[in-house]
Coordinates of C-alpha atoms in Angstrom, one line a residue:
X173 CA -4.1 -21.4 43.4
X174 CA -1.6 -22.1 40.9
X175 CA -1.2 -20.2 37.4
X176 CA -3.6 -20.9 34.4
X177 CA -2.0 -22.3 31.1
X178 CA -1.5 -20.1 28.2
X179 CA 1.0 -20.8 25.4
X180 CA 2.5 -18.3 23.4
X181 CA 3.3 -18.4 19.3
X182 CA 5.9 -16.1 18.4
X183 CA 6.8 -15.6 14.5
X184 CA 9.7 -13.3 13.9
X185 CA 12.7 -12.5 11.8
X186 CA 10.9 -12.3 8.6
X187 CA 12.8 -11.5 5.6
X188 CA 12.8 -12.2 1.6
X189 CA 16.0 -12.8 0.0
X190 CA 16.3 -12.9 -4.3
X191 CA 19.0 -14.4 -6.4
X192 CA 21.4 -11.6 -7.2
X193 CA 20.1 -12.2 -10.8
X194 CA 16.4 -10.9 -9.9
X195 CA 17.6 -7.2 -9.5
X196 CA 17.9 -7.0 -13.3
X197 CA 14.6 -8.9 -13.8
X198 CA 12.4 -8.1 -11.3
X199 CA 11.2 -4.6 -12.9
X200 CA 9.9 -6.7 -15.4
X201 CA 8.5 -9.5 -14.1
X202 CA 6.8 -7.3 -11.3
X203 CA 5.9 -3.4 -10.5
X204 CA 8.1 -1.3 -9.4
X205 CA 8.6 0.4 -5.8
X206 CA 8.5 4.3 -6.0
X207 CA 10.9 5.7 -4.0
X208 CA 13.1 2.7 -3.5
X209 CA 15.8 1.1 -5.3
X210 CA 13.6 0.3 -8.4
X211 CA 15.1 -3.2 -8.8
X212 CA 13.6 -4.0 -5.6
X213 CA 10.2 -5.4 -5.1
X214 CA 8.3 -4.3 -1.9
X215 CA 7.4 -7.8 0.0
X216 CA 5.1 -8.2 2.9
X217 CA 3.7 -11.2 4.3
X218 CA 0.4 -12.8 5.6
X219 CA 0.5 -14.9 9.1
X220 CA -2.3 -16.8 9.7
X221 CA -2.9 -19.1 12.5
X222 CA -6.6 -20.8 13.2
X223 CA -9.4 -18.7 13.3
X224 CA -6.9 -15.6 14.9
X225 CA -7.2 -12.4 12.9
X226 CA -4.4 -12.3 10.0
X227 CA -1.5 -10.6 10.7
X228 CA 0.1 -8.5 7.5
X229 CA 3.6 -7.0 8.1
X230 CA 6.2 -5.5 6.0
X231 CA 9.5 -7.4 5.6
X232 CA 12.9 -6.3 4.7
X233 CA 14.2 -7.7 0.6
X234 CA 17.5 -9.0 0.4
X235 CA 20.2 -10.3 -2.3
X236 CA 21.7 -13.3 -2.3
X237 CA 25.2 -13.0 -4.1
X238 CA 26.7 -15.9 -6.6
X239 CA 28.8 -16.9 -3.7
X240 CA 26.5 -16.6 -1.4
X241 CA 28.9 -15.9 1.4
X242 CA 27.1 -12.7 1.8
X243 CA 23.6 -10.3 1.5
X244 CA 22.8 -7.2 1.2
X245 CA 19.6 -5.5 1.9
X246 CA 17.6 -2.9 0.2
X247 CA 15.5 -1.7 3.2
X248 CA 17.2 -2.5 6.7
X249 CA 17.9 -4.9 8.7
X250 CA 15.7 -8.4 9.0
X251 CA 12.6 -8.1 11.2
X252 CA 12.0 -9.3 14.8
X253 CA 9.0 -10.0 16.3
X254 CA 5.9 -10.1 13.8
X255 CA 3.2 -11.6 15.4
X256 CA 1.9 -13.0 18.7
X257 CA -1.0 -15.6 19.5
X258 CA -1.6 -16.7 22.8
X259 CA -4.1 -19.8 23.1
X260 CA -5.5 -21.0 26.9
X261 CA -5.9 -23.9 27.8
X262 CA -9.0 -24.4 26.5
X263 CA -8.0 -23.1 22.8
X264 CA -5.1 -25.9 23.3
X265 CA -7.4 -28.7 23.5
X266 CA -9.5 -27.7 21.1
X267 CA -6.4 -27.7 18.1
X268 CA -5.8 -31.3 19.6
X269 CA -8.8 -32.7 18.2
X270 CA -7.8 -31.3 14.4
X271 CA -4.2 -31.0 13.1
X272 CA -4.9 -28.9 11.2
X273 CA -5.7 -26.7 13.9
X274 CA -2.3 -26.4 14.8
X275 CA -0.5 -25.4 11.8
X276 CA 0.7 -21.7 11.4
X277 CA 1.3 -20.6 7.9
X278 CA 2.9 -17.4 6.5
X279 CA 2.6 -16.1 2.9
X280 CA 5.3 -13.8 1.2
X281 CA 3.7 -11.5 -1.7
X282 CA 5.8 -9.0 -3.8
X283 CA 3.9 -5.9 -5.0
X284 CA 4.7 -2.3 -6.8
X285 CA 2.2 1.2 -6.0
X286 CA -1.0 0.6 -5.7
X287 CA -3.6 0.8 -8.5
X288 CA -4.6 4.1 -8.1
X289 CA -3.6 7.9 -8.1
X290 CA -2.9 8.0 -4.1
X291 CA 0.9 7.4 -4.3
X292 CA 0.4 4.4 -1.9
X293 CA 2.2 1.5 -2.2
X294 CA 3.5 -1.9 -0.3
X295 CA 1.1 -3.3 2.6
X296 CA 0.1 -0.1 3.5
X297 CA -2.6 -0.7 0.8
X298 CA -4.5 -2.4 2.6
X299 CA -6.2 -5.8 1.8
X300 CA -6.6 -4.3 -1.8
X301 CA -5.3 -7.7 -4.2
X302 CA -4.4 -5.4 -6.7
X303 CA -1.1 -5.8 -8.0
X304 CA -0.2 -8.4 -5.4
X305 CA 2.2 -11.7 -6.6
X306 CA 1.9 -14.3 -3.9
X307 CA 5.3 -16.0 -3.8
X308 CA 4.7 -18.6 -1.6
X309 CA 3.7 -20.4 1.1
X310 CA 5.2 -21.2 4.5
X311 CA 3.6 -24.0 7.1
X312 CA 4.7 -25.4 10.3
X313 CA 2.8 -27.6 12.5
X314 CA 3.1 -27.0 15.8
X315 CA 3.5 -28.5 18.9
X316 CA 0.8 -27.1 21.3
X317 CA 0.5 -29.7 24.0
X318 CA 4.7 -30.0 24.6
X319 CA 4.7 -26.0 25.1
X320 CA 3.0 -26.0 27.8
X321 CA 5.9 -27.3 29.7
X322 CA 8.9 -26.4 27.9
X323 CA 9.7 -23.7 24.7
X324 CA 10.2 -25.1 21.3
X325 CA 12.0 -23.8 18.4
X326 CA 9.3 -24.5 15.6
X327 CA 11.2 -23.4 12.7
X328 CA 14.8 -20.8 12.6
X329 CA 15.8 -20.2 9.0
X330 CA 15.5 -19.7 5.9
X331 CA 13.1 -21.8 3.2
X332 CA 12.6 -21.9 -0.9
X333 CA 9.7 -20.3 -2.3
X334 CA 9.3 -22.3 -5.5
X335 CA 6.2 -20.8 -7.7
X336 CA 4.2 -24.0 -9.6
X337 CA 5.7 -22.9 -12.5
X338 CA 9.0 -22.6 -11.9
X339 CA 11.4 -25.3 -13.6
X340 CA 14.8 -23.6 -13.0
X341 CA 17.5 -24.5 -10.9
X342 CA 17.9 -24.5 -7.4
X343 CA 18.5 -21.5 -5.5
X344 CA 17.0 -19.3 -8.0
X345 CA 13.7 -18.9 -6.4
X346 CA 13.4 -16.5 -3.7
X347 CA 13.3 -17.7 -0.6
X348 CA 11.5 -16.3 3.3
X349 CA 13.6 -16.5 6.3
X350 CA 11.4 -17.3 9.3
X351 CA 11.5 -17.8 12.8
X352 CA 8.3 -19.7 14.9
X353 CA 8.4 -20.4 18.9
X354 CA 6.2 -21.7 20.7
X355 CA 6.3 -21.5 24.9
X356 CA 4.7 -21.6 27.6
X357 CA 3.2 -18.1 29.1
X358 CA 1.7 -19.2 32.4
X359 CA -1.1 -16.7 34.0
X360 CA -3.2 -15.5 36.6
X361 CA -6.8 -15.2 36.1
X362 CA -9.0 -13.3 37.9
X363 CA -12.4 -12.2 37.4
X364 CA -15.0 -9.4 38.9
X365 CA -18.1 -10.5 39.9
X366 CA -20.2 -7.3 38.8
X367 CA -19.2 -4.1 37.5
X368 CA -16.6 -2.1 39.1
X369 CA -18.8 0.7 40.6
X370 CA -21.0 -1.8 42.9
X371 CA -18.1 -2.6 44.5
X372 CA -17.6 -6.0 43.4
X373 CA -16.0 -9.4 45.2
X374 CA -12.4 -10.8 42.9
X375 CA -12.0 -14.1 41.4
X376 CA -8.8 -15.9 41.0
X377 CA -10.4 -18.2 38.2
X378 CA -8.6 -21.9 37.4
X379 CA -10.4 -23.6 35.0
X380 CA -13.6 -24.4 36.5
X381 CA -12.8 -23.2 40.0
X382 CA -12.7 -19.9 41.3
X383 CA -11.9 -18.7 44.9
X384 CA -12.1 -14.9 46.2
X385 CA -8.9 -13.3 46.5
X386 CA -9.6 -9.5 46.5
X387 CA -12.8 -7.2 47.1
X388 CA -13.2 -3.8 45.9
X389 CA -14.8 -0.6 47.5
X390 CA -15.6 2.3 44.9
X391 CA -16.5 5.6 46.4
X392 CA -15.5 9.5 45.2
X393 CA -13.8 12.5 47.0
X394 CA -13.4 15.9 46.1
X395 CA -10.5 16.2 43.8
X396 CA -9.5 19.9 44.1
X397 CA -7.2 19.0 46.3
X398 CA -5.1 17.1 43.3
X399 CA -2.6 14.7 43.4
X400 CA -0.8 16.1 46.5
X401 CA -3.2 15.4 49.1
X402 CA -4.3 11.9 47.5
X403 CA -0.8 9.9 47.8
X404 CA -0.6 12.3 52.1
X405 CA -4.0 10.3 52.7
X406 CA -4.1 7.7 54.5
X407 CA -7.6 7.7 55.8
X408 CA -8.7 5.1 53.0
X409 CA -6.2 2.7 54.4
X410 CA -9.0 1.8 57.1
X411 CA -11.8 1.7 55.0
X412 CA -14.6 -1.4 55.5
X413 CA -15.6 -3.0 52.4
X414 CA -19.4 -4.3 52.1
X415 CA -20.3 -5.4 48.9
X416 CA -23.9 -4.7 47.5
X417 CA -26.2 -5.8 45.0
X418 CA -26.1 -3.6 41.5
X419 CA -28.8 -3.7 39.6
X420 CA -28.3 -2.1 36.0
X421 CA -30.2 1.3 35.1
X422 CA -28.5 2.8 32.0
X423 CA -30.7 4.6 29.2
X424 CA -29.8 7.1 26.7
X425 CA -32.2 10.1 28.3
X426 CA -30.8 13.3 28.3
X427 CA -30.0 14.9 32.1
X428 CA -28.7 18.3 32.8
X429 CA -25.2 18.0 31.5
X430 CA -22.6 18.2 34.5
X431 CA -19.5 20.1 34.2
X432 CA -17.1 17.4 35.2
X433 CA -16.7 13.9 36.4
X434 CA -14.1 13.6 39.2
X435 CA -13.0 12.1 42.1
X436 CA -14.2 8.3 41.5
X437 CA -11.7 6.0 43.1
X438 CA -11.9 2.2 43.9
X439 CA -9.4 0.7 46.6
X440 CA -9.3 -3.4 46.4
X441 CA -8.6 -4.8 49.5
X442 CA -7.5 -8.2 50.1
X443 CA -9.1 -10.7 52.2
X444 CA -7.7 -9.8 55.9
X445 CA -9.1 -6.0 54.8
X446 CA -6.0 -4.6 54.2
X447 CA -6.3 -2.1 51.2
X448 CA -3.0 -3.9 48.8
X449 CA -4.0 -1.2 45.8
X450 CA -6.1 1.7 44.1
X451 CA -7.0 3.6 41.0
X452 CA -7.5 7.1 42.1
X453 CA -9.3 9.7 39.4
X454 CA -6.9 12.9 39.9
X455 CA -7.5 15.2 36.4
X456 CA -11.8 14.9 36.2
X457 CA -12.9 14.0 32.8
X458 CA -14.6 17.5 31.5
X459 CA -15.5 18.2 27.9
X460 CA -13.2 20.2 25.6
X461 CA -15.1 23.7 24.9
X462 CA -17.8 23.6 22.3
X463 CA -18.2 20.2 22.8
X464 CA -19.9 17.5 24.9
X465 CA -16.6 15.1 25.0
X466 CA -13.3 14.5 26.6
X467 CA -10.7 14.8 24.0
X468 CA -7.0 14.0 23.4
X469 CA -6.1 17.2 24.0
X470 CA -7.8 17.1 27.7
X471 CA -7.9 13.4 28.8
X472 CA -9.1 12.5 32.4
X473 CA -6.3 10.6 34.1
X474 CA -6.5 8.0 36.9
X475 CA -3.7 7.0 39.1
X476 CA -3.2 3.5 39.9
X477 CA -1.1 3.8 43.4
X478 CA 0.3 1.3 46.2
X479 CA 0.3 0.9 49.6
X480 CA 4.1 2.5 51.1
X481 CA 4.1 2.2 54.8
X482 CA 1.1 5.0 55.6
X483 CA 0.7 6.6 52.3
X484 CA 0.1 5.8 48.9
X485 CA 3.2 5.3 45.9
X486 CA 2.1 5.9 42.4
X487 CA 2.3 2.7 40.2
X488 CA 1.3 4.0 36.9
X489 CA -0.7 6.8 35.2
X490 CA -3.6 6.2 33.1
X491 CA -5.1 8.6 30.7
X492 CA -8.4 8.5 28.4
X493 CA -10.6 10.4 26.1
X494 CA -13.1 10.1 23.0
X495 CA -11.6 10.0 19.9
X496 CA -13.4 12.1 17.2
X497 CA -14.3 10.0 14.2
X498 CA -17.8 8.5 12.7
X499 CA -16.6 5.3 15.3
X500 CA -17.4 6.3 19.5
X501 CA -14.1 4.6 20.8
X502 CA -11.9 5.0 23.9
X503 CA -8.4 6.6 23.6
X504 CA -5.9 5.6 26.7
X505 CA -2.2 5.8 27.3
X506 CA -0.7 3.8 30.0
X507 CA 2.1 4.6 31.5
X508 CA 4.3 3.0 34.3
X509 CA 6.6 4.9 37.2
X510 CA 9.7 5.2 37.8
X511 CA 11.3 6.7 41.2
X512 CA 7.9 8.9 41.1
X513 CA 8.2 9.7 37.7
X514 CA 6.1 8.5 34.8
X515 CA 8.9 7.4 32.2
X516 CA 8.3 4.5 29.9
X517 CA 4.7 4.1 27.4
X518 CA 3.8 0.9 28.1
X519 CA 0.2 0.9 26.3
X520 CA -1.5 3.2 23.5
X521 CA -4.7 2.2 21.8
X522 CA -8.3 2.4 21.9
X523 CA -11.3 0.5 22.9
X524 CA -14.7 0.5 21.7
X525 CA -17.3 2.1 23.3
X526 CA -20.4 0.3 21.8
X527 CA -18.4 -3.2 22.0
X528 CA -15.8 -2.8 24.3
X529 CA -12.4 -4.9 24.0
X530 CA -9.1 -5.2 25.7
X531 CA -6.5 -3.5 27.4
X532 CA -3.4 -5.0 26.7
X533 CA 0.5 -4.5 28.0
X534 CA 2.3 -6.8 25.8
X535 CA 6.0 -5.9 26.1
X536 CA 7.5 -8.8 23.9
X537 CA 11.1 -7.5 22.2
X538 CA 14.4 -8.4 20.6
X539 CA 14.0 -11.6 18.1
X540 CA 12.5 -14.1 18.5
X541 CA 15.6 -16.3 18.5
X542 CA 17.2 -15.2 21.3
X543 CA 14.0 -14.3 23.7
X544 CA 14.9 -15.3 27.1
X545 CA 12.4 -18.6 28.0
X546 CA 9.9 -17.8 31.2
X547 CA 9.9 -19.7 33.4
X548 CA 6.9 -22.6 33.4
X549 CA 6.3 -22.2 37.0
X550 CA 6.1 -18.6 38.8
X551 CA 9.0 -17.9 41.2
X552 CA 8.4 -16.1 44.1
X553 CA 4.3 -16.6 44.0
X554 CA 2.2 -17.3 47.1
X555 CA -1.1 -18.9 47.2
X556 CA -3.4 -15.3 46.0
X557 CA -6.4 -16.6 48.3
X558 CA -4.8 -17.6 51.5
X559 CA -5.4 -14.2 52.9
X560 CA -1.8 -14.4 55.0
X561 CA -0.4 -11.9 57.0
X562 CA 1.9 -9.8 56.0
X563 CA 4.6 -11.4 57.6
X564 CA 4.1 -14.3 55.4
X565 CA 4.8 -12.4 52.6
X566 CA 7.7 -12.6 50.0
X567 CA 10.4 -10.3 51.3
X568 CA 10.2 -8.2 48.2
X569 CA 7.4 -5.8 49.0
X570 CA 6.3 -2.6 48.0
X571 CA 9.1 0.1 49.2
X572 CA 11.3 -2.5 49.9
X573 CA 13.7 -0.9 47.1
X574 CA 14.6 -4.5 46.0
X575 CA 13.8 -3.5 42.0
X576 CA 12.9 -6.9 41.0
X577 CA 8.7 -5.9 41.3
X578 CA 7.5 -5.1 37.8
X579 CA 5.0 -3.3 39.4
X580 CA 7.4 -0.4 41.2
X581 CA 10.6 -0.2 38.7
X582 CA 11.2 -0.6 34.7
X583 CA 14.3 -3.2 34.6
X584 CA 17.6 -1.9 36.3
X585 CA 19.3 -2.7 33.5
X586 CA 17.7 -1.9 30.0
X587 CA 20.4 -3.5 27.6
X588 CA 20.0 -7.1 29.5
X589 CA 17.8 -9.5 27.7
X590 CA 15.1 -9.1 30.6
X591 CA 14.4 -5.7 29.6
X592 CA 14.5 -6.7 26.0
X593 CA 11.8 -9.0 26.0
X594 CA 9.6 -9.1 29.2
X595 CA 6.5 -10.2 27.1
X596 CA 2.9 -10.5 27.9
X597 CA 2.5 -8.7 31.0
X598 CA -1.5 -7.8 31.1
X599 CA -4.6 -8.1 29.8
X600 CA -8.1 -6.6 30.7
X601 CA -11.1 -7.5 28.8
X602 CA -14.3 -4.7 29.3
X603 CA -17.6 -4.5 28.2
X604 CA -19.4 -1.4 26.4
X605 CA -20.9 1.4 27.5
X606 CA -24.5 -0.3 28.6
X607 CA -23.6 -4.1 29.0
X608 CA -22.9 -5.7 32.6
X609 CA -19.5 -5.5 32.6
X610 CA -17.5 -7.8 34.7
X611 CA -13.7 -7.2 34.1
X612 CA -11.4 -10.4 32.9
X613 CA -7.7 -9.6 33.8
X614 CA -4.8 -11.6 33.1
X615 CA -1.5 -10.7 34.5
X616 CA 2.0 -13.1 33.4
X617 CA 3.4 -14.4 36.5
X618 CA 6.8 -13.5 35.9
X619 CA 4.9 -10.1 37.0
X620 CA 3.4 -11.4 40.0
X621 CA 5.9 -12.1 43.0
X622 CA 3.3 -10.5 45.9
X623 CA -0.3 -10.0 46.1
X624 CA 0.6 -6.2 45.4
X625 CA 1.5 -7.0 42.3
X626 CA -1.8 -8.8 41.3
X627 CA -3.7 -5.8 42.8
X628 CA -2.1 -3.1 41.0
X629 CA -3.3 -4.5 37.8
X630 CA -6.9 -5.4 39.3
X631 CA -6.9 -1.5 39.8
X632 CA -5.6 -0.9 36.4
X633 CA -8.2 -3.3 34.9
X634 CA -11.5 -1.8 37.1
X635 CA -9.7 2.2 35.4
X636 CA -10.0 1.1 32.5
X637 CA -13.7 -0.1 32.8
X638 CA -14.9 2.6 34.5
X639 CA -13.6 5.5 31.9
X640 CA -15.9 4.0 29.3
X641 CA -18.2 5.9 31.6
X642 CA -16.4 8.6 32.5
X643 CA -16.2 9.5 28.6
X644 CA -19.9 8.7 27.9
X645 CA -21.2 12.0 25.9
X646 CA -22.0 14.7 28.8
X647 CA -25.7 15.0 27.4
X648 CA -26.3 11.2 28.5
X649 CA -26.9 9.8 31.9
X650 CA -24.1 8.2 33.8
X651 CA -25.4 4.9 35.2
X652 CA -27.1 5.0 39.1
X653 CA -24.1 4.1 40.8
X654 CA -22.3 6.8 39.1
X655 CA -25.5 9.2 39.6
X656 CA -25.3 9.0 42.8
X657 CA -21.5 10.9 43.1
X658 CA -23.6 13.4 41.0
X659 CA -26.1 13.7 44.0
X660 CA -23.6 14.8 46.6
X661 CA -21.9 17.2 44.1
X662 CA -19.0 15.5 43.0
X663 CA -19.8 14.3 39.6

């Protein structure tokens, strides 16, 4: 099936620039910045687009001279990538019915320190209006529907901030330099149809249709063995997959607390049986002493491997733990391989335990002005349900060496523009510890050139699901699926 639509907003190069003649007025017109040149207000500005959350980013000041044949800044150089929104298809033809929908707007404000005895000043504030001087307002209107096909360069350069006041002459008002493009970010969808532990069917979705493209077989091992023995094994390369009915059976009643959970692993197979990908747990999820909870300091870590001839080749590293705070969220840090070693952070956040949320490897770099443009169709992809042989498959394939698979090597060449700005390449949505969860990935398919390359983040995505459970408190109950590892002595 081919790619879903997605367009991509991206608002960059932000910067403020004052007539030379505001560095001898601006102490007294505004607060000033503690620790910076004094003359210097402290700008940041507001992005808003639709009903996305707000985006509020710090932005370099600069000084336009008399001549203006030059600047110079007060706190480095101008910005580059600010903000990201990606709208589907559906969120496309819903700004088409209201203009209004479509129009991005960003909002310089100057401010001094913060009302208060804390010493903290700028954006860092918070959404505290305190002290804040709104010095205008920015809008673009864009065009959602033409994106799909092609990029478009909304708006490069720089615009007057006139306040309502203001009756002086132009080029006396301060003015925001701002970059806005919109293109297209074509994706494959695909979609579990139960939760990750029952061993679920995948869905490449389309719209309204959906056809099976992967299934999934979760089982456990012993995991003294480590790492070692995991990528030697090959005996899971022949396992049968028979999917089963899950019924949910999760409650908050206290159970003996086990000492450690290890040796989960779910392989996805794709339809001819062949296993094209797996997460593997290979450091168990144990509580830090004293405590009931996996911590930073001892995460649980999951591989996520591929098939290489008879054995397995580590893809990426996954690690996760409960942070400590009044909020019960998941920690993780993602990290991709590189000849066998883990060598580039591609993702470091948290997720929510109660709510859940998303995973997310968004690798968008350099400006926004000179970001390479994806293509709108993917090159190299194969229909993801056809369930072809091997034979029929792309030549470049896992341990082929080629180096053009995101999923086995970083960019050969990390100054080229690739490498600089590879953008969106995943996202996993999960629910909370206690909700049916049924994994939504995305994956860009500039990162999808074999059905290896879809799997791998499958994998990833049904990881990152099941360590919500793996860092459940150890005086709780896992659910029954997970119970049942505890029966035969591995959990």
């Amino acid at each position: 099936m081919d790619p879903c639509s997605f367009v991509r907003i991206i608002v960059g190069n932000l910067a403020v620039r004052f007539p030379s003649s505001s560095s001898s007025s601006s102490s007294s017109s505004g607060p000033s910045v503690s620790g910076i040149n004094p003359s210097a207000p402290n700008c940041y500005c507001k992005i808003r687009f639709k009903n996305f959350p707000r985006e509020i980013v710090s932005v370099p000041v600069m000084f336009r001279t008399e001549s203006e044949s030059e600047t110079r800044s007060s706190s480095g150089n101008v910005s580059t990538v600010a903000a990201c929104f990606s709208l589907s298809k559906a969120q496309i033809e819903a700004s088409l019915k209201k203009p209004k929908w479509s129009v991005l707007s960003v909002e310089a404000y100057s401010r001094g320190n913060c009302d208060g005895d804390d010493g903290v000043s700028g954006a860092s504030c918070g959404l505290a209006t305190a002290g804040e001087k709104l010095l205008g307002r920015f809008e673009v209107s864009l065009d959602l529907k033409s994106a799909e096909t092609k990029s478009c360069l909304a708006h490069n350069g720089w615009v007057a901030l006139p306040s309502k006041k203001s009756k002086s002459k132009t080029g006396s008002d301060p003015e925001l330099h701002v970059c806005v493009r919109v293109e297209p970010d074509p994706r494959f969808v695909f979609q579990f149809d139960g939760e990750p532990e029952c061993s679920p069917q995948v869905f490449q979705v389309q719209g309204n249709t959906k056809q099976a493209v992967f299934t999934c077989k979760f089982g456990s091992r012993n995991s003294n063995s480590g790492d070692r023995n995991l990528l030697h094994s090959s005996s899971m390369m022949s396992e049968s997959m028979s999917t089963r009915s899950c019924i949910s059976s999760m409650n908050s009643e206290k159970e003996q607390p086990s000492k450690e959970r290890k040796g989960w692993s779910i392989t996805v197979h794709d339809l001819s049986g062949s296993p094209v990908a797996m997460a593997s747990m290979v450091t168990p999820f144990v509580p830090s002493p004293g405590s009931n909870r996996v911590t930073r300091s001892s995460p649980g870590a999951w591989l996520i491997l591929r098939p290489d001839g008879c054995t397995w080749k580590p893809w990426g590293r996954l690690e996760a733990w409960r942070e400590v705070g009044y909020s019960d969220t998941l920690g993780y840090r993602f990290e991709l391989f590189q000849d066998g070693i883990a060598t580039a952070v591609s993702a470091s956040s948290s997720i929510s335990l109660k709510n859940g949320g998303s995973f997310v490897i968004d690798v968008t770099g350099g400006t926004a002005t000179t970001a390479s443009t994806p293509t709108t169709s993917p090159q190299g992809s194969w229909d993801l349900g056809s369930g072809s042989s091997a034979d029929s498959r792309p030549a470049s394939r896992p341990g082929s060496g080629s180096g053009s698979d995101f999923g086995y090597l970083l960019p050969q060449h990390p100054s080229s523009a690739a490498a600089q700005n590879r953008g969106f390449v995943m996202s996993a949505t999960v629910e909370g510890v206690g909700k049916r969860s049924k994994p939504e990935v995305e994956v860009g398919v500039t990162h999808v050139t074999c059905t290896e390359d879809a799997a791998a983040h499958v994998a990833l995505a049904a990881a990152v699901d099941l360590s919500l459970d793996a860092c459940r408190l150890f005086s709780h109950k896992l659910r029954k699926e997970l119970r049942q590892q505890s029966q035969l002595g591995v959990v």
